[in-house]
Every structure is written in C-alpha cells, then in structure tokens.
C-alpha cells in the first residue's frame, strides 16, 4: 500500500471511521489531491496506486469506505477495471482521467459513477474536491419523483440515487401531495407532464400554493417534442425543465443547480437571522417567529410563556477582565442555553447585549419557571478560566405568562420587570410576573 492520510482522532474507534478511497498512480498528484480532500471533507483518505492495492485495502473492510475517487487508467487496470471494482462493491465513485474524448466519456458513463473530472485544467483539484463535497451533501437532500410510468420513475430514481440523493417515487399528483404532507423535508420535486387525473401543470400550481420557491424547487420533465410544454411548466411555477430522454450530465447539473440555490437561500436566511457571536437566533428572528408559535399553541387552547435571561454583573465582569472575556461568557451561556432547548420546540434568541429570550409555546408560567430555574442552576455550576482564575457565571431570569390578550411586546415588558425584581432580590434567581 502506498500511504494513508487517515488523520484519525485518538478518541475515535477505528471501526467507526468512514474513509475515502483515492486510487491514483501518480504519487505527486495523489499527495496533492489527498491533502485537499482530507482538509475539505474532514474524512481520512486511503490512497492506492494500483488495482492490486485497491483489492488489498477494500478486502480488509469494504464497509469502511464512503466514497472513492478513482483514476480511469492505471498500469494494471488500463480499461477502467478499478472503477468496475469500486462500483460493483457499492462504493460511490468519482472518476478522474487524464485523457478525455467522446469515447472516453461513453466508457465512463456506462458505469454507475457519480461524475467524471478531466485532468485538463489548473482547477482540476478544486473540481474533484467540489464534486466530492456535493456528493456527500446530496445524502441530506430528499427528492420526490412523480411519474405514472414505472419504468421512467425507476430510471430517474436510479440516476439520482447514484448522485447520492434520497429519493421517493410516486405515480400520481395526489400521491405526491400526500407524501409531501408527511415528509416536509423534501426539497425538490421532479414531475412528469402527462399523468392521469392531475397533470404536471396542475401539480405544480398546487405545490406553489403551498410552498414558496425558496422552500421547494420544482422541475418539470417530458418526452414531448412540443416546446410549449416547458413554457407551461415554468408559467405554472416550476423552476426548471428537462427534456427526455435524459442526458445524465445535464440532469445532474440541473438538479445540483437547484439544490445549490436552496442551500444559498438557506445560508442567506441564516446570516440574516443569526447572531454572529453566539450563533443563536437574533432579535429580528425571535419577533418574526414568536407570534406564529404563540398562535399555534392558542389554537390548541394552550397558554405560552416567555422568559428574559440576563448575565449577572456582566458590565463589571467586562470592565474587570476585558471584552474578550465578555465574549467568552456570552458564547458559553449561549452554548448551554442551546443545549437546554435543543429539540424542545422552544424558541431561543439573543435579543441584545447580555440578554437572551426564550419562548415556551404551550407552557404555563409555572412550568416555564421550573425549566428556567433548572437552566439558572446549571449555568451557576459553569466556570470560565481567566488568567488561571476560575470565574463563576450566574444569571437572573424573569418569566411572564402569555394569555389571550395583549401583544408580545407587552409580555416581554412584563418578563423584563420580573427580571428586574430578580436582580433587585439578589440575582441568580427566577421571578414570575404577577
């Protein structure tokens, strides 16, 4: 075996590692690419220089490899035998090749590979790394295929599964709407036009009434020669259109482009709704989301509560130990708060300075106070080290119950008054607004 750039952390058991195979006979190129892959994917890279070495490492533990980047031509595998070896063993494979022409392309695409990258530019390393990152990210993306022809569904599903997407198949528009209701994490729908009962246009229009384009992308497909079919899809609200029969590379690029658009929108939304220092939601997001959560609780005849939390003596701590310490204190409290509310449905945000707000949808003031007191107590056990000195953090919390009347601002004012009472009565305690 040539060398292994595994980078395993000592605390991780070897059997639990997922590795990436790099099969390349050029030592210089393999070293450069393995370093880039390991840095970007944060996975250990196992490098082989021949088909013989590939046999050796995969036989040891086939299940350990989550992906392979394989050179098309090796000294002992001149016709792509290494690609066949990884694909046949169920290892998702990216091909890179020094020679590229139509015949080579056809040889590669006969196999079920994720993609191929020619070694013909200064950006080859970047392209291979980007392709690998995209394939790994695709595993988190669910796509719904809607087509009444089973053979077409299976073909399209197979092509997308090779690209590592999670795929669900249905045969009608009604089934599609039902599946989307049960699977809100579906990000993209690929729909045929000609379907009984509900055609692709009508399905697209109904999807657009329920889902905005920044939440769900829709791609129309059809084997029709009528170019107005694509116009009909786009007018109905689809984001793209692909003609059948599919050219695999075109399908891959169009799907990837729409998924990347969703990711960019999500990134921009996070930048707009997150606090830069703590990573928590910011004041703007809190006010935008709180009303909806309160209304949902009220529709179930449930009360809600809101708490405002403030780090005790924060200004004094800042003045005594510097702003870097203040940032550390805010970040530490934020991390603990995030862990405390994770998966609970509660809404947590930093609303300014050393103040945090927590909305407890569906909880009474008494229940919110009990949870808040657990949070307060646990934070008081946290310690920050400053110049070898141990600094204990404490917080004060004010809680207000949200009834059927009044605005969120009014309840936040009530919680803030309760917080002031907690400060006045000695800090490191929780008080409830009367």
Coordinates of C-alpha atoms in Angstrom, one line a residue:
X1 CA 0.0 0.0 0.0
X2 CA 1.4 3.4 -0.9
X3 CA 0.5 5.6 2.1
X4 CA -2.5 6.5 4.2
X5 CA -3.5 10.0 5.2
X6 CA -6.0 9.0 7.8
X7 CA -5.9 11.8 10.4
X8 CA -7.9 9.8 12.9
X9 CA -8.6 11.4 16.3
X10 CA -7.4 9.3 19.1
X11 CA -10.8 9.1 20.8
X12 CA -12.5 7.6 17.8
X13 CA -12.6 3.8 17.3
X14 CA -11.1 2.7 14.0
X15 CA -14.1 0.5 13.1
X16 CA -16.4 3.6 13.2
X17 CA -14.4 5.6 10.8
X18 CA -15.7 6.3 7.3
X19 CA -12.9 6.8 4.8
X20 CA -12.5 8.0 1.2
X21 CA -10.5 5.9 -1.3
X22 CA -8.2 7.7 -3.7
X23 CA -6.9 5.5 -6.5
X24 CA -4.1 7.3 -8.4
X25 CA -0.8 6.0 -9.8
X26 CA 0.9 9.5 -9.7
X27 CA 2.4 10.0 -6.3
X28 CA 2.7 13.8 -6.7
X29 CA -0.9 14.2 -7.9
X30 CA -2.2 11.7 -5.3
X31 CA -0.4 13.5 -2.5
X32 CA -1.8 16.9 -3.5
X33 CA -5.3 15.7 -4.0
X34 CA -5.4 13.6 -0.8
X35 CA -4.4 16.6 1.2
X36 CA -7.1 18.8 -0.3
X37 CA -9.7 16.1 0.1
X38 CA -8.8 15.5 3.7
X39 CA -8.8 19.2 4.5
X40 CA -12.2 19.9 2.8
X41 CA -14.1 16.7 3.6
X42 CA -12.6 16.2 7.1
X43 CA -12.5 12.4 6.5
X44 CA -9.5 10.1 6.4
X45 CA -8.1 9.4 2.9
X46 CA -6.7 6.0 1.9
X47 CA -4.5 6.1 -1.2
X48 CA -3.9 3.2 -3.5
X49 CA -1.6 3.3 -6.6
X50 CA -2.9 0.2 -8.4
X51 CA -5.8 -2.1 -8.8
X52 CA -3.8 -4.7 -6.7
X53 CA -3.5 -2.3 -3.8
X54 CA -7.2 -1.4 -4.2
X55 CA -8.1 -5.1 -3.9
X56 CA -6.0 -5.3 -0.7
X57 CA -7.5 -2.4 1.2
X58 CA -11.1 -3.0 0.2
X59 CA -10.9 -6.6 1.1
X60 CA -9.9 -5.6 4.6
X61 CA -13.1 -3.7 5.3
X62 CA -15.4 -2.8 2.4
X63 CA -17.9 -1.0 4.6
X64 CA -15.3 1.5 5.8
X65 CA -15.3 3.4 2.6
X66 CA -18.0 6.1 2.0
X67 CA -16.7 7.2 -1.4
X68 CA -13.9 6.6 -4.0
X69 CA -12.1 8.9 -6.3
X70 CA -10.6 6.6 -9.0
X71 CA -8.3 7.2 -11.9
X72 CA -9.7 5.8 -15.1
X73 CA -6.4 4.3 -16.4
X74 CA -3.9 2.5 -14.1
X75 CA -0.9 0.5 -15.1
X76 CA -2.6 -2.8 -14.1
X77 CA -6.1 -1.5 -14.9
X78 CA -5.9 0.2 -18.3
X79 CA -9.6 -0.1 -19.2
X80 CA -11.3 1.2 -16.1
X81 CA -11.2 -2.0 -14.2
X82 CA -10.6 -0.1 -10.9
X83 CA -13.9 1.8 -11.5
X84 CA -15.7 -1.5 -12.0
X85 CA -14.2 -2.8 -8.8
X86 CA -15.5 0.0 -6.6
X87 CA -18.9 0.4 -8.3
X88 CA -19.6 -3.4 -8.1
X89 CA -18.8 -3.2 -4.3
X90 CA -21.3 -0.4 -3.8
X91 CA -18.8 2.3 -3.2
X92 CA -20.0 5.6 -4.7
X93 CA -17.3 6.6 -7.2
X94 CA -16.0 9.7 -8.9
X95 CA -13.7 9.2 -11.9
X96 CA -10.8 11.4 -12.8
X97 CA -9.0 10.9 -16.1
X98 CA -6.0 12.4 -17.9
X99 CA -7.5 11.7 -21.4
X100 CA -11.0 12.9 -22.4
X101 CA -12.9 12.5 -25.6
X102 CA -16.4 11.2 -26.6
X103 CA -15.3 7.6 -26.5
X104 CA -13.8 8.0 -23.0
X105 CA -16.9 9.8 -21.8
X106 CA -19.1 6.9 -23.0
X107 CA -16.8 4.4 -21.4
X108 CA -17.2 6.2 -18.1
X109 CA -20.9 6.8 -18.3
X110 CA -21.6 3.1 -18.9
X111 CA -20.8 2.7 -15.2
X112 CA -22.9 4.0 -12.4
X113 CA -20.5 6.7 -11.3
X114 CA -21.3 10.0 -9.6
X115 CA -19.3 12.1 -12.1
X116 CA -16.1 12.3 -14.0
X117 CA -13.5 15.1 -13.9
X118 CA -10.9 15.5 -16.7
X119 CA -7.3 16.4 -15.6
X120 CA -7.1 19.1 -18.2
X121 CA -7.1 22.4 -16.3
X122 CA -5.5 24.3 -13.4
X123 CA -8.8 23.8 -11.5
X124 CA -8.9 20.0 -11.6
X125 CA -8.1 19.6 -7.8
X126 CA -10.8 22.1 -6.9
X127 CA -13.3 20.4 -9.2
X128 CA -12.7 17.0 -7.8
X129 CA -13.0 18.3 -4.2
X130 CA -16.2 20.2 -5.1
X131 CA -17.7 17.1 -6.7
X132 CA -16.9 15.0 -3.6
X133 CA -18.4 17.6 -1.3
X134 CA -21.5 17.9 -3.4
X135 CA -22.0 14.1 -3.4
X136 CA -21.7 13.9 0.4
X137 CA -24.1 16.9 0.8
X138 CA -26.6 15.2 -1.5
X139 CA -27.1 12.5 1.0
X140 CA -29.0 15.0 3.1
X141 CA -31.3 16.0 0.3
X142 CA -34.7 14.3 -0.4
X143 CA -36.2 14.4 -3.9
X144 CA -39.7 13.3 -4.9
X145 CA -40.2 11.8 -8.4
X146 CA -43.7 12.0 -9.8
X147 CA -44.4 9.9 -12.9
X148 CA -47.2 7.5 -13.8
X149 CA -44.8 5.3 -15.9
X150 CA -43.0 3.0 -13.5
X151 CA -40.1 2.4 -15.9
X152 CA -39.4 6.1 -16.2
X153 CA -39.6 6.6 -12.5
X154 CA -37.2 3.8 -11.8
X155 CA -34.7 5.1 -14.4
X156 CA -34.8 8.6 -13.0
X157 CA -34.6 7.3 -9.4
X158 CA -31.6 5.2 -10.2
X159 CA -29.8 8.1 -11.8
X160 CA -30.5 10.3 -8.7
X161 CA -29.5 7.6 -6.2
X162 CA -26.2 7.3 -8.0
X163 CA -25.8 11.0 -7.3
X164 CA -26.4 10.1 -3.6
X165 CA -29.8 11.8 -3.2
X166 CA -32.5 10.3 -1.1
X167 CA -35.3 9.5 -3.5
X168 CA -39.1 8.9 -3.0
X169 CA -41.2 7.7 -6.0
X170 CA -44.9 8.1 -6.6
X171 CA -47.2 7.6 -9.6
X172 CA -49.7 10.5 -9.4
X173 CA -50.1 14.1 -8.3
X174 CA -52.5 13.1 -5.4
X175 CA -49.8 10.7 -4.1
X176 CA -47.2 13.5 -4.4
X177 CA -49.3 15.9 -2.3
X178 CA -49.8 13.3 0.4
X179 CA -46.2 12.3 0.5
X180 CA -45.1 16.0 0.8
X181 CA -47.5 16.5 3.7
X182 CA -45.9 13.5 5.5
X183 CA -42.3 14.4 4.5
X184 CA -41.8 18.2 5.0
X185 CA -38.0 17.7 4.5
X186 CA -38.4 17.0 0.7
X187 CA -36.6 19.8 -1.0
X188 CA -37.2 19.1 -4.7
X189 CA -40.0 17.6 -6.9
X190 CA -39.4 16.2 -10.4
X191 CA -42.7 15.8 -12.1
X192 CA -43.8 14.4 -15.5
X193 CA -46.3 16.4 -17.5
X194 CA -48.6 13.6 -18.9
X195 CA -50.3 12.0 -16.0
X196 CA -54.0 11.0 -15.5
X197 CA -56.3 12.9 -13.1
X198 CA -53.7 15.6 -12.4
X199 CA -51.1 16.6 -15.0
X200 CA -47.7 18.2 -14.2
X201 CA -49.0 21.8 -14.6
X202 CA -51.8 21.3 -12.1
X203 CA -49.5 19.6 -9.6
X204 CA -47.0 22.5 -9.9
X205 CA -49.7 25.1 -9.4
X206 CA -50.9 23.3 -6.3
X207 CA -47.4 22.9 -5.0
X208 CA -46.8 26.6 -5.4
X209 CA -49.9 27.5 -3.5
X210 CA -48.4 25.6 -0.5
X211 CA -44.7 26.0 -0.9
X212 CA -42.6 29.0 -1.9
X213 CA -39.8 28.6 -4.4
X214 CA -37.2 29.2 -1.6
X215 CA -38.7 26.2 0.3
X216 CA -39.3 23.7 -2.5
X217 CA -37.9 23.6 -6.1
X218 CA -40.0 22.0 -8.9
X219 CA -38.5 20.6 -12.1
X220 CA -40.8 19.5 -14.9
X221 CA -39.9 16.7 -17.3
X222 CA -41.5 15.4 -20.5
X223 CA -40.6 13.4 -23.6
X224 CA -42.9 15.7 -25.7
X225 CA -41.4 17.5 -28.7
X226 CA -43.7 20.4 -28.1
X227 CA -41.5 23.2 -26.7
X228 CA -44.6 24.8 -25.2
X229 CA -44.6 22.1 -22.6
X230 CA -41.6 23.6 -20.9
X231 CA -43.3 27.1 -21.1
X232 CA -46.4 25.6 -19.4
X233 CA -44.3 24.2 -16.5
X234 CA -42.4 27.5 -16.0
X235 CA -45.7 29.5 -16.2
X236 CA -47.2 27.2 -13.6
X237 CA -44.3 27.9 -11.2
X238 CA -41.7 25.3 -11.9
X239 CA -38.0 26.4 -11.5
X240 CA -36.6 24.3 -14.4
X241 CA -37.5 21.9 -17.2
X242 CA -35.6 18.8 -18.6
X243 CA -36.4 17.0 -21.8
X244 CA -36.4 13.2 -22.0
X245 CA -34.5 11.1 -22.8
X246 CA -32.1 12.4 -20.2
X247 CA -28.5 13.2 -20.9
X248 CA -27.1 12.2 -17.5
X249 CA -24.7 15.1 -17.2
X250 CA -27.5 17.7 -17.9
X251 CA -29.8 16.1 -15.4
X252 CA -27.0 16.0 -12.8
X253 CA -26.1 19.7 -13.4
X254 CA -29.7 21.0 -13.3
X255 CA -30.6 19.0 -10.2
X256 CA -27.4 20.2 -8.5
X257 CA -28.0 23.8 -9.5
X258 CA -31.5 23.8 -8.0
X259 CA -30.3 22.2 -4.8
X260 CA -27.4 24.7 -4.5
X261 CA -29.9 27.5 -4.9
X262 CA -31.8 26.3 -1.9
X263 CA -28.6 26.0 0.1
X264 CA -27.6 29.5 -0.8
X265 CA -31.0 30.8 0.2
X266 CA -30.8 29.0 3.5
X267 CA -27.3 30.3 4.1
X268 CA -28.5 33.9 3.5
X269 CA -31.5 33.3 5.7
X270 CA -29.2 32.1 8.5
X271 CA -26.9 35.1 8.1
X272 CA -29.9 37.4 8.4
X273 CA -31.5 35.5 11.4
X274 CA -28.5 34.5 13.4
X275 CA -26.4 36.4 16.0
X276 CA -22.8 36.5 14.8
X277 CA -21.1 36.0 18.2
X278 CA -23.3 33.2 19.7
X279 CA -24.9 31.6 16.6
X280 CA -28.3 31.8 18.3
X281 CA -31.3 33.4 16.6
X282 CA -31.3 37.2 16.7
X283 CA -33.9 39.6 17.9
X284 CA -35.4 40.0 14.5
X285 CA -36.0 36.3 14.0
X286 CA -37.4 36.0 17.5
X287 CA -40.1 38.6 16.8
X288 CA -40.8 37.2 13.4
X289 CA -41.3 33.6 14.7
X290 CA -42.8 34.1 18.2
X291 CA -46.2 35.2 17.0
X292 CA -46.8 32.1 14.9
X293 CA -45.7 29.8 17.7
X294 CA -48.0 31.5 20.2
X295 CA -50.9 31.3 17.8
X296 CA -50.4 27.6 17.2
X297 CA -50.4 27.0 21.0
X298 CA -53.6 29.1 21.4
X299 CA -55.3 27.1 18.6
X300 CA -54.8 24.1 20.9
X301 CA -56.2 26.0 23.9
X302 CA -52.7 26.2 25.4
X303 CA -51.0 29.1 27.1
X304 CA -47.4 30.1 26.5
X305 CA -44.7 31.8 28.5
X306 CA -41.7 34.0 27.7
X307 CA -38.5 34.4 29.7
X308 CA -35.8 37.0 29.6
X309 CA -32.4 35.9 30.9
X310 CA -29.6 38.3 31.8
X311 CA -26.0 37.5 32.9
X312 CA -25.4 38.9 36.3
X313 CA -22.8 41.7 36.8
X314 CA -21.9 41.5 33.1
X315 CA -20.6 45.1 32.8
X316 CA -18.4 44.6 35.9
X317 CA -17.0 41.4 34.5
X318 CA -16.3 43.1 31.2
X319 CA -14.6 46.1 32.9
X320 CA -12.5 43.8 35.1
X321 CA -11.5 41.2 32.6
X322 CA -11.8 42.8 29.2
X323 CA -14.2 42.4 26.3
X324 CA -12.7 39.1 25.2
X325 CA -13.8 37.6 28.5
X326 CA -17.2 39.1 27.9
X327 CA -17.5 37.4 24.5
X328 CA -16.4 34.1 26.0
X329 CA -19.0 34.4 28.8
X330 CA -21.8 35.2 26.2
X331 CA -20.7 32.3 24.0
X332 CA -20.6 29.9 26.9
X333 CA -24.0 30.8 28.2
X334 CA -25.4 30.6 24.7
X335 CA -24.0 27.1 24.1
X336 CA -25.6 25.9 27.3
X337 CA -28.9 27.5 26.5
X338 CA -28.9 26.0 23.1
X339 CA -28.2 22.5 24.6
X340 CA -31.0 23.1 27.1
X341 CA -33.7 23.9 24.5
X342 CA -32.5 21.6 21.7
X343 CA -35.3 19.5 20.3
X344 CA -37.9 21.0 22.7
X345 CA -39.7 23.3 20.3
X346 CA -38.8 26.4 22.5
X347 CA -37.6 29.5 20.7
X348 CA -34.2 30.9 22.0
X349 CA -32.6 34.1 20.9
X350 CA -30.0 36.7 21.9
X351 CA -32.1 39.9 21.9
X352 CA -29.3 42.3 22.8
X353 CA -26.2 42.8 24.9
X354 CA -26.1 40.1 27.6
X355 CA -29.9 39.4 27.3
X356 CA -31.4 36.3 26.0
X357 CA -35.1 35.5 25.4
X358 CA -36.8 32.1 25.5
X359 CA -40.4 31.5 24.3
X360 CA -42.0 28.4 25.8
X361 CA -45.0 27.6 23.5
X362 CA -47.7 25.6 25.2
X363 CA -46.3 26.0 28.7
X364 CA -47.7 27.9 31.7
X365 CA -45.7 30.4 33.7
X366 CA -45.2 27.8 36.4
X367 CA -43.8 25.2 34.0
X368 CA -41.6 27.8 32.3
X369 CA -40.3 29.0 35.7
X370 CA -39.4 25.4 36.7
X371 CA -37.4 24.9 33.4
X372 CA -35.8 28.3 33.8
X373 CA -34.7 27.5 37.3
X374 CA -33.0 24.3 36.1
X375 CA -31.2 26.4 33.5
X376 CA -30.2 29.0 36.1
X377 CA -28.9 26.4 38.5
X378 CA -26.9 24.6 35.8
X379 CA -25.3 27.8 34.5
X380 CA -24.2 28.6 38.0
X381 CA -22.1 25.5 38.0
X382 CA -20.3 26.5 34.9
X383 CA -16.8 28.0 35.2
X384 CA -14.7 30.2 33.0
X385 CA -10.9 30.3 33.3
X386 CA -9.3 33.8 33.1
X387 CA -5.5 34.1 33.7
X388 CA -5.7 30.9 35.7
X389 CA -8.5 32.3 37.8
X390 CA -11.9 30.5 37.9
X391 CA -14.9 32.8 37.3
X392 CA -18.4 31.6 38.1
X393 CA -21.2 32.9 35.9
X394 CA -24.8 33.4 37.2
X395 CA -27.9 34.6 35.5
X396 CA -31.2 36.2 36.6
X397 CA -34.4 35.3 34.8
X398 CA -37.8 36.9 34.5
X399 CA -40.9 34.9 33.3
X400 CA -44.3 36.1 32.1
X401 CA -47.3 34.0 31.0
X402 CA -48.9 34.8 27.7
X403 CA -52.6 34.9 27.8
X404 CA -55.2 35.5 25.0
X405 CA -54.9 39.3 25.0
X406 CA -52.0 41.7 24.6
X407 CA -49.0 41.9 22.3
X408 CA -45.7 40.1 22.5
X409 CA -44.1 43.4 23.4
X410 CA -46.3 43.7 26.5
X411 CA -45.4 40.3 27.7
X412 CA -41.7 40.9 27.2
X413 CA -42.1 44.1 29.2
X414 CA -43.7 42.0 32.0
X415 CA -40.9 39.5 31.8
X416 CA -38.3 42.3 31.9
X417 CA -40.0 43.7 35.1
X418 CA -39.8 40.3 36.7
X419 CA -36.1 40.1 35.7
X420 CA -35.6 43.5 37.4
X421 CA -37.2 42.0 40.5
X422 CA -34.8 39.1 40.4
X423 CA -31.9 41.4 40.1
X424 CA -33.2 43.6 43.0
X425 CA -33.7 40.5 45.2
X426 CA -30.1 39.3 45.0
X427 CA -29.6 38.0 41.4
X428 CA -29.1 34.3 40.4
X429 CA -32.8 33.6 40.8
X430 CA -36.0 33.4 38.7
X431 CA -39.1 35.5 39.3
X432 CA -42.5 35.4 37.6
X433 CA -44.5 38.5 36.6
X434 CA -47.7 38.8 38.6

